[in-house]
Amino acid sequence: MSPFLTTHRLHLTPLSPIHIGCGEDFEPTNYVIDDGLLYGFDPSRAALNDLQRKQLTDVARRGSLAGIQRFFRDHAAAFKPHAYVVMPVCAGVEEKYKETIGKAANIEASGKPVFNKQEIERHVYTGALQQPFIPGTSFKGALRTAWLDDLNAEQRPQENTSRSTTAMEKRLLGGDFQTSPLRLLKVADLMPTREPEREVLFAVNRKKREVLGRDGQPLQPKGIAARKDCVLHGQYRLFVADVTLPALLQHVGASDNKGKPATPQAQQLNAHGAVDMRKLARQSNAYHLQRLRRELAVLDGRGLVHPTWKNSINLLLLAQGTLGKKLSTGDAFLVRIGRYGSADSKTLTGEGVASIKIMGGKGQPPTFESTTKTVWLAAQTEGDQKHLIPFGWAVVEIDPQGDCPELQAWCQQQAQGRPSMAAMRAQLAQQRTQAEAEKTRLHAQAQAKAAAQEAERQALEQRAQALSTLSPQGQEIEKLRQACADWAAKLPPHGNFKKQPADANKPGLYQDALRLVKTALESANWSAAERLALAEMLPTALAPVIERWDAKEQRRKLQLAQLKGSA
């Protein structure tokens, strides 16, 4: 009896940089670039000291985007240890970051500066380590196009037939979702087997044909080069996933009560009513190898493609080596995945079959062509014209038995000279440990400061309550004593205040004391007991804060005997 479910293990090796977006960006408020590495972090996790917190509050209150960008750049050391993502950036991206961060890109007619947001598009990620993966839908989408292309066999749609993708799929499959054999292809997300090697690269757009200016010289590319978080090529069997193939068995070719197909047709499935995995691989390879050859020819003709990468890919895939034989027998897929896989790799083969919308210039209507006029390529610098690599090519092996030495050697060659992601993680872990210790110290410091402030508040409250119980004369005595104590607390080693001179003509504590003595001796409101309390307080309070204190001389100047004699 044939099995109802068949499962295969897929191993994906990137052959060129892959970027699959997730709708999120790194922005200068949650990343910094330092020494060739991007650190992506949650700014709320960093421990800032009082000065840093004040600076950030000030620029945020002013609404200064440039100031905020510069703050994160200037205080990178405070945020780097709290990064949840660390990856290399290409030289051009780092250079652009240093040149433009916190600076106006241009000035509007109104005089308002416009700033580059410096966003970096993230690759889709999952898990606590936020590692990139390949969605099963991306892989399945590449196979769907190849399957439809095989069914269509280069047939051009009739003029009165809708050219939409949905209409064409219904025509080729004889119905809708229920008749699609790909609904029997259950692909899990392809997850990393280890720390993926990544890099922030430029995605640059180049013309397939050389465009000459009025002077007859080639026009240089224009426009903004996008920054992309990419999974790098040359990582042997980096991603794995299971694909499950359920069998319809006796239900193949069934129809509903109206006679319309309710399941895929028998000719689209194997004898057990399941998707033929190796036949699907051969269809995919026929489709994608044709496009790879054509793309390499175009890029080579323009001198755009990286020559070393091109030659190695030709030897790996297009020659009849070990991997080439796997592609021929259907034991491996060649696929094109990701956003920058080119519309040419998502359309059907044949003259007049594809209808790709080409946007016109400003004010010009779009046109529809059978192929694109430009191609997106991965670049180390914005202006590079000779060392570019197409996005999105990958090879997927089906249930490989043992290693593929040819592919393994190619990956080792491509990965030479790359920094170790594991070493980056280890260094980051060490920095995080140190940062957490500093965070604990700052937290304890803040708690101590808060406790001291609370103690001071309570002391002031108690002092105010105590003052309220004293007579007006007693309050004057206590105020002078407290002023002397406050000054003494700010003298070395606790502060940098200096002792005051014993100068009756200079404003200060000594002058205040003489004035209070005079009032006490001359005013009838002062009792003998209050004068005595003042006499006993003055030497004790003034001696620590008055420079060159001479007890004998000060008893005379402060008239302590007179104050005590009236007691």
PDB file of C-alpha atoms in Angstrom, residues 314-537:
ATOM      1  CA  ASN A 314      29.348  28.558 -14.241  1.00  0.00           C
ATOM      2  CA  LEU A 315      31.629  25.774 -13.047  1.00  0.00           C
ATOM      3  CA  LEU A 316      29.329  24.803 -10.199  1.00  0.00           C
ATOM      4  CA  LEU A 317      25.955  24.765 -11.957  1.00  0.00           C
ATOM      5  CA  LEU A 318      26.255  25.017 -15.684  1.00  0.00           C
ATOM      6  CA  ALA A 319      29.019  22.444 -16.109  1.00  0.00           C
ATOM      7  CA  GLN A 320      28.177  18.778 -15.652  1.00  0.00           C
ATOM      8  CA  GLY A 321      29.750  18.357 -12.223  1.00  0.00           C
ATOM      9  CA  THR A 322      28.319  16.657  -9.164  1.00  0.00           C
ATOM     10  CA  LEU A 323      25.793  19.379  -8.479  1.00  0.00           C
ATOM     11  CA  GLY A 324      24.943  19.733 -12.163  1.00  0.00           C
ATOM     12  CA  LYS A 325      24.037  16.050 -12.251  1.00  0.00           C
ATOM     13  CA  LYS A 326      21.835  16.472  -9.162  1.00  0.00           C
ATOM     14  CA  LEU A 327      19.965  19.225 -10.967  1.00  0.00           C
ATOM     15  CA  SER A 328      19.545  17.027 -14.047  1.00  0.00           C
ATOM     16  CA  THR A 329      18.157  14.089 -12.098  1.00  0.00           C
ATOM     17  CA  GLY A 330      15.864  16.192  -9.937  1.00  0.00           C
ATOM     18  CA  ASP A 331      17.739  15.546  -6.696  1.00  0.00           C
ATOM     19  CA  ALA A 332      18.206  19.295  -6.175  1.00  0.00           C
ATOM     20  CA  PHE A 333      16.387  22.528  -7.019  1.00  0.00           C
ATOM     21  CA  LEU A 334      17.795  25.720  -8.455  1.00  0.00           C
ATOM     22  CA  VAL A 335      15.501  28.512  -7.236  1.00  0.00           C
ATOM     23  CA  ARG A 336      15.285  32.300  -7.168  1.00  0.00           C
ATOM     24  CA  ILE A 337      13.809  33.740  -3.973  1.00  0.00           C
ATOM     25  CA  GLY A 338      13.425  37.113  -2.319  1.00  0.00           C
ATOM     26  CA  ARG A 339      12.271  40.575  -3.260  1.00  0.00           C
ATOM     27  CA  TYR A 340      15.096  41.336  -5.674  1.00  0.00           C
ATOM     28  CA  GLY A 341      14.844  38.097  -7.611  1.00  0.00           C
ATOM     29  CA  SER A 342      13.747  40.106 -10.693  1.00  0.00           C
ATOM     30  CA  ALA A 343      10.328  40.085 -12.352  1.00  0.00           C
ATOM     31  CA  ASP A 344      11.926  38.018 -15.129  1.00  0.00           C
ATOM     32  CA  SER A 345      12.193  35.151 -12.627  1.00  0.00           C
ATOM     33  CA  LYS A 346       8.509  35.402 -11.736  1.00  0.00           C
ATOM     34  CA  THR A 347       6.969  35.391 -15.220  1.00  0.00           C
ATOM     35  CA  LEU A 348       6.299  32.694 -17.802  1.00  0.00           C
ATOM     36  CA  THR A 349       8.438  31.837 -20.807  1.00  0.00           C
ATOM     37  CA  GLY A 350       7.545  32.648 -24.403  1.00  0.00           C
ATOM     38  CA  GLU A 351       7.296  35.552 -26.824  1.00  0.00           C
ATOM     39  CA  GLY A 352       4.437  37.805 -25.787  1.00  0.00           C
ATOM     40  CA  VAL A 353       3.557  35.665 -22.775  1.00  0.00           C
ATOM     41  CA  ALA A 354       4.999  37.881 -20.040  1.00  0.00           C
ATOM     42  CA  SER A 355       3.544  41.335 -19.471  1.00  0.00           C
ATOM     43  CA  ILE A 356       5.736  43.286 -17.058  1.00  0.00           C
ATOM     44  CA  LYS A 357       4.681  46.791 -16.069  1.00  0.00           C
ATOM     45  CA  ILE A 358       7.495  49.265 -16.731  1.00  0.00           C
ATOM     46  CA  MET A 359       7.014  52.616 -15.035  1.00  0.00           C
ATOM     47  CA  GLY A 360       7.637  55.638 -17.254  1.00  0.00           C
ATOM     48  CA  GLY A 361       9.356  58.872 -16.381  1.00  0.00           C
ATOM     49  CA  LYS A 362       7.667  61.701 -14.546  1.00  0.00           C
ATOM     50  CA  GLY A 363       4.350  62.414 -16.234  1.00  0.00           C
ATOM     51  CA  GLN A 364       4.725  59.457 -18.619  1.00  0.00           C
ATOM     52  CA  PRO A 365       2.328  56.470 -18.651  1.00  0.00           C
ATOM     53  CA  PRO A 366       3.666  52.966 -17.905  1.00  0.00           C
ATOM     54  CA  THR A 367       4.362  50.450 -20.649  1.00  0.00           C
ATOM     55  CA  PHE A 368       4.119  46.658 -20.642  1.00  0.00           C
ATOM     56  CA  GLU A 369       7.118  44.615 -21.817  1.00  0.00           C
ATOM     57  CA  SER A 370       8.092  40.956 -21.983  1.00  0.00           C
ATOM     58  CA  THR A 371      11.229  41.621 -19.926  1.00  0.00           C
ATOM     59  CA  THR A 372      12.531  44.216 -17.476  1.00  0.00           C
ATOM     60  CA  LYS A 373      14.857  47.025 -18.536  1.00  0.00           C
ATOM     61  CA  THR A 374      16.801  47.102 -15.284  1.00  0.00           C
ATOM     62  CA  VAL A 375      18.110  44.652 -12.724  1.00  0.00           C
ATOM     63  CA  TRP A 376      18.719  44.945  -8.990  1.00  0.00           C
ATOM     64  CA  LEU A 377      22.158  43.816  -7.852  1.00  0.00           C
ATOM     65  CA  ALA A 378      24.049  43.486  -4.583  1.00  0.00           C
ATOM     66  CA  ALA A 379      26.918  45.953  -4.243  1.00  0.00           C
ATOM     67  CA  GLN A 380      29.627  46.899  -1.784  1.00  0.00           C
ATOM     68  CA  THR A 381      29.513  50.561  -2.865  1.00  0.00           C
ATOM     69  CA  GLU A 382      26.813  52.699  -4.488  1.00  0.00           C
ATOM     70  CA  GLY A 383      28.765  53.438  -7.647  1.00  0.00           C
ATOM     71  CA  ASP A 384      30.235  49.986  -8.270  1.00  0.00           C
ATOM     72  CA  GLN A 385      29.883  48.902 -11.905  1.00  0.00           C
ATOM     73  CA  LYS A 386      32.105  45.827 -12.093  1.00  0.00           C
ATOM     74  CA  HIS A 387      31.751  43.646  -8.984  1.00  0.00           C
ATOM     75  CA  LEU A 388      27.998  43.193  -8.640  1.00  0.00           C
ATOM     76  CA  ILE A 389      26.132  39.977  -7.801  1.00  0.00           C
ATOM     77  CA  PRO A 390      22.466  39.152  -8.532  1.00  0.00           C
ATOM     78  CA  PHE A 391      20.149  38.618  -5.596  1.00  0.00           C
ATOM     79  CA  GLY A 392      18.274  35.517  -4.558  1.00  0.00           C
ATOM     80  CA  TRP A 393      19.869  32.459  -6.202  1.00  0.00           C
ATOM     81  CA  ALA A 394      19.947  29.289  -4.117  1.00  0.00           C
ATOM     82  CA  VAL A 395      20.262  25.546  -4.515  1.00  0.00           C
ATOM     83  CA  VAL A 396      18.044  23.199  -2.479  1.00  0.00           C
ATOM     84  CA  GLU A 397      19.068  19.540  -2.113  1.00  0.00           C
ATOM     85  CA  ILE A 398      16.449  16.832  -1.539  1.00  0.00           C
ATOM     86  CA  ASP A 399      17.335  14.213   1.084  1.00  0.00           C
ATOM     87  CA  PRO A 400      21.090  14.436   0.435  1.00  0.00           C
ATOM     88  CA  GLN A 401      23.017  11.313   1.347  1.00  0.00           C
ATOM     89  CA  GLY A 402      26.412  12.430   2.613  1.00  0.00           C
ATOM     90  CA  ASP A 403      28.164  15.634   1.612  1.00  0.00           C
ATOM     91  CA  CYS A 404      28.362  17.274  -1.787  1.00  0.00           C
ATOM     92  CA  PRO A 405      32.132  17.967  -1.936  1.00  0.00           C
ATOM     93  CA  GLU A 406      31.872  20.227  -4.983  1.00  0.00           C
ATOM     94  CA  LEU A 407      29.295  22.505  -3.342  1.00  0.00           C
ATOM     95  CA  GLN A 408      31.099  22.374  -0.020  1.00  0.00           C
ATOM     96  CA  ALA A 409      34.394  23.464  -1.603  1.00  0.00           C
ATOM     97  CA  TRP A 410      32.656  26.286  -3.477  1.00  0.00           C
ATOM     98  CA  CYS A 411      31.165  27.560  -0.203  1.00  0.00           C
ATOM     99  CA  GLN A 412      34.520  27.468   1.553  1.00  0.00           C
ATOM    100  CA  GLN A 413      36.046  29.500  -1.260  1.00  0.00           C
ATOM    101  CA  GLN A 414      33.262  32.101  -1.174  1.00  0.00           C
ATOM    102  CA  ALA A 415      33.450  32.496   2.618  1.00  0.00           C
ATOM    103  CA  GLN A 416      37.196  33.170   2.798  1.00  0.00           C
ATOM    104  CA  GLY A 417      38.077  36.302   4.750  1.00  0.00           C
ATOM    105  CA  ARG A 418      34.670  36.776   6.343  1.00  0.00           C
ATOM    106  CA  PRO A 419      34.539  37.689  10.043  1.00  0.00           C
ATOM    107  CA  SER A 420      33.304  35.002  12.401  1.00  0.00           C
ATOM    108  CA  MET A 421      29.712  35.584  13.497  1.00  0.00           C
ATOM    109  CA  ALA A 422      30.317  33.296  16.486  1.00  0.00           C
ATOM    110  CA  ALA A 423      33.265  35.458  17.569  1.00  0.00           C
ATOM    111  CA  MET A 424      31.064  38.544  17.259  1.00  0.00           C
ATOM    112  CA  ARG A 425      28.452  36.925  19.467  1.00  0.00           C
ATOM    113  CA  ALA A 426      31.081  35.958  22.060  1.00  0.00           C
ATOM    114  CA  GLN A 427      32.530  39.476  22.128  1.00  0.00           C
ATOM    115  CA  LEU A 428      29.045  40.941  22.415  1.00  0.00           C
ATOM    116  CA  ALA A 429      28.239  38.609  25.312  1.00  0.00           C
ATOM    117  CA  GLN A 430      31.349  39.824  27.155  1.00  0.00           C
ATOM    118  CA  GLN A 431      30.421  43.462  26.534  1.00  0.00           C
ATOM    119  CA  ARG A 432      26.881  42.757  27.720  1.00  0.00           C
ATOM    120  CA  THR A 433      28.162  41.262  30.981  1.00  0.00           C
ATOM    121  CA  GLN A 434      30.243  44.378  31.623  1.00  0.00           C
ATOM    122  CA  ALA A 435      27.315  46.615  30.663  1.00  0.00           C
ATOM    123  CA  GLU A 436      24.957  44.788  33.016  1.00  0.00           C
ATOM    124  CA  ALA A 437      27.445  45.297  35.855  1.00  0.00           C
ATOM    125  CA  GLU A 438      27.612  49.009  35.003  1.00  0.00           C
ATOM    126  CA  LYS A 439      23.813  49.110  34.788  1.00  0.00           C
ATOM    127  CA  THR A 440      23.604  47.566  38.262  1.00  0.00           C
ATOM    128  CA  ARG A 441      26.106  50.116  39.584  1.00  0.00           C
ATOM    129  CA  LEU A 442      24.180  53.035  38.087  1.00  0.00           C
ATOM    130  CA  HIS A 443      20.924  51.634  39.452  1.00  0.00           C
ATOM    131  CA  ALA A 444      22.410  51.350  42.944  1.00  0.00           C
ATOM    132  CA  GLN A 445      23.813  54.862  42.595  1.00  0.00           C
ATOM    133  CA  ALA A 446      20.407  56.177  41.554  1.00  0.00           C
ATOM    134  CA  GLN A 447      18.758  54.399  44.487  1.00  0.00           C
ATOM    135  CA  ALA A 448      21.319  55.849  46.896  1.00  0.00           C
ATOM    136  CA  LYS A 449      20.785  59.305  45.436  1.00  0.00           C
ATOM    137  CA  ALA A 450      17.012  58.937  45.750  1.00  0.00           C
ATOM    138  CA  ALA A 451      17.391  57.735  49.343  1.00  0.00           C
ATOM    139  CA  ALA A 452      19.643  60.703  50.171  1.00  0.00           C
ATOM    140  CA  GLN A 453      17.177  63.104  48.593  1.00  0.00           C
ATOM    141  CA  GLU A 454      14.347  61.537  50.575  1.00  0.00           C
ATOM    142  CA  ALA A 455      16.386  61.766  53.792  1.00  0.00           C
ATOM    143  CA  GLU A 456      17.151  65.401  53.060  1.00  0.00           C
ATOM    144  CA  ARG A 457      13.477  66.089  52.379  1.00  0.00           C
ATOM    145  CA  GLN A 458      12.501  64.508  55.684  1.00  0.00           C
ATOM    146  CA  ALA A 459      15.231  66.447  57.507  1.00  0.00           C
ATOM    147  CA  LEU A 460      14.001  69.702  56.013  1.00  0.00           C
ATOM    148  CA  GLU A 461      10.459  68.832  56.997  1.00  0.00           C
ATOM    149  CA  GLN A 462      11.521  68.029  60.548  1.00  0.00           C
ATOM    150  CA  ARG A 463      13.591  71.209  60.700  1.00  0.00           C
ATOM    151  CA  ALA A 464      10.636  73.269  59.540  1.00  0.00           C
ATOM    152  CA  GLN A 465       8.434  71.659  62.177  1.00  0.00           C
ATOM    153  CA  ALA A 466      11.061  72.316  64.856  1.00  0.00           C
ATOM    154  CA  LEU A 467      11.415  75.957  63.777  1.00  0.00           C
ATOM    155  CA  SER A 468       7.692  76.476  64.006  1.00  0.00           C
ATOM    156  CA  THR A 469       7.826  75.695  67.751  1.00  0.00           C
ATOM    157  CA  LEU A 470      10.547  78.294  68.476  1.00  0.00           C
ATOM    158  CA  SER A 471      10.190  81.979  69.212  1.00  0.00           C
ATOM    159  CA  PRO A 472      11.147  84.426  66.431  1.00  0.00           C
ATOM    160  CA  GLN A 473      14.513  84.945  68.191  1.00  0.00           C
ATOM    161  CA  GLY A 474      15.091  81.218  68.516  1.00  0.00           C
ATOM    162  CA  GLN A 475      14.301  80.795  64.813  1.00  0.00           C
ATOM    163  CA  GLU A 476      16.984  83.372  63.918  1.00  0.00           C
ATOM    164  CA  ILE A 477      19.542  81.479  66.029  1.00  0.00           C
ATOM    165  CA  GLU A 478      18.623  78.161  64.375  1.00  0.00           C
ATOM    166  CA  LYS A 479      18.725  79.623  60.857  1.00  0.00           C
ATOM    167  CA  LEU A 480      22.282  80.923  61.365  1.00  0.00           C
ATOM    168  CA  ARG A 481      23.416  77.631  62.903  1.00  0.00           C
ATOM    169  CA  GLN A 482      21.949  75.667  59.976  1.00  0.00           C
ATOM    170  CA  ALA A 483      23.555  78.007  57.406  1.00  0.00           C
ATOM    171  CA  CYS A 484      26.950  77.360  59.015  1.00  0.00           C
ATOM    172  CA  ALA A 485      26.329  73.583  59.020  1.00  0.00           C
ATOM    173  CA  ASP A 486      25.303  73.638  55.338  1.00  0.00           C
ATOM    174  CA  TRP A 487      28.496  75.501  54.388  1.00  0.00           C
ATOM    175  CA  ALA A 488      30.653  73.116  56.431  1.00  0.00           C
ATOM    176  CA  ALA A 489      29.133  70.154  54.579  1.00  0.00           C
ATOM    177  CA  LYS A 490      30.437  71.573  51.288  1.00  0.00           C
ATOM    178  CA  LEU A 491      34.028  71.992  52.441  1.00  0.00           C
ATOM    179  CA  PRO A 492      36.722  69.441  51.468  1.00  0.00           C
ATOM    180  CA  PRO A 493      36.723  66.480  51.400  1.00  0.00           C
ATOM    181  CA  HIS A 494      32.960  66.548  50.732  1.00  0.00           C
ATOM    182  CA  GLY A 495      32.994  69.529  48.352  1.00  0.00           C
ATOM    183  CA  ASN A 496      35.084  72.322  46.906  1.00  0.00           C
ATOM    184  CA  PHE A 497      33.822  75.266  48.991  1.00  0.00           C
ATOM    185  CA  LYS A 498      36.315  77.443  50.926  1.00  0.00           C
ATOM    186  CA  LYS A 499      36.165  78.787  54.445  1.00  0.00           C
ATOM    187  CA  GLN A 500      34.862  82.364  54.761  1.00  0.00           C
ATOM    188  CA  PRO A 501      36.901  85.331  56.079  1.00  0.00           C
ATOM    189  CA  ALA A 502      36.236  86.885  59.485  1.00  0.00           C
ATOM    190  CA  ASP A 503      35.477  90.232  57.824  1.00  0.00           C
ATOM    191  CA  ALA A 504      32.676  92.353  59.217  1.00  0.00           C
ATOM    192  CA  ASN A 505      32.542  94.383  55.995  1.00  0.00           C
ATOM    193  CA  LYS A 506      32.162  91.429  53.652  1.00  0.00           C
ATOM    194  CA  PRO A 507      28.786  89.710  53.157  1.00  0.00           C
ATOM    195  CA  GLY A 508      28.792  86.200  54.569  1.00  0.00           C
ATOM    196  CA  LEU A 509      28.241  84.119  57.643  1.00  0.00           C
ATOM    197  CA  TYR A 510      30.568  86.213  59.855  1.00  0.00           C
ATOM    198  CA  GLN A 511      28.771  89.443  58.955  1.00  0.00           C
ATOM    199  CA  ASP A 512      25.411  87.732  59.584  1.00  0.00           C
ATOM    200  CA  ALA A 513      26.639  86.644  63.033  1.00  0.00           C
ATOM    201  CA  LEU A 514      27.753  90.160  64.021  1.00  0.00           C
ATOM    202  CA  ARG A 515      24.436  91.587  62.861  1.00  0.00           C
ATOM    203  CA  LEU A 516      22.495  89.048  64.911  1.00  0.00           C
ATOM    204  CA  VAL A 517      24.649  89.751  68.015  1.00  0.00           C
ATOM    205  CA  LYS A 518      23.952  93.470  67.721  1.00  0.00           C
ATOM    206  CA  THR A 519      20.210  92.847  67.393  1.00  0.00           C
ATOM    207  CA  ALA A 520      20.220  90.513  70.406  1.00  0.00           C
ATOM    208  CA  LEU A 521      22.025  93.069  72.622  1.00  0.00           C
ATOM    209  CA  GLU A 522      19.960  96.055  71.542  1.00  0.00           C
ATOM    210  CA  SER A 523      16.466  94.610  71.180  1.00  0.00           C
ATOM    211  CA  ALA A 524      14.140  94.312  74.129  1.00  0.00           C
ATOM    212  CA  ASN A 525      12.479  91.348  72.420  1.00  0.00           C
ATOM    213  CA  TRP A 526      15.441  89.120  73.237  1.00  0.00           C
ATOM    214  CA  SER A 527      15.376  87.382  76.590  1.00  0.00           C
ATOM    215  CA  ALA A 528      18.475  86.613  78.623  1.00  0.00           C
ATOM    216  CA  ALA A 529      18.071  82.912  77.888  1.00  0.00           C
ATOM    217  CA  GLU A 530      17.928  83.560  74.117  1.00  0.00           C
ATOM    218  CA  ARG A 531      21.093  85.740  74.299  1.00  0.00           C
ATOM    219  CA  LEU A 532      22.855  82.921  76.180  1.00  0.00           C
ATOM    220  CA  ALA A 533      21.755  80.374  73.561  1.00  0.00           C
ATOM    221  CA  LEU A 534      23.179  82.624  70.841  1.00  0.00           C
ATOM    222  CA  ALA A 535      26.484  82.999  72.728  1.00  0.00           C
ATOM    223  CA  GLU A 536      26.845  79.234  73.102  1.00  0.00           C
ATOM    224  CA  MET A 537      25.969  78.550  69.461  1.00  0.00           C
TER     225      MET A 537
END
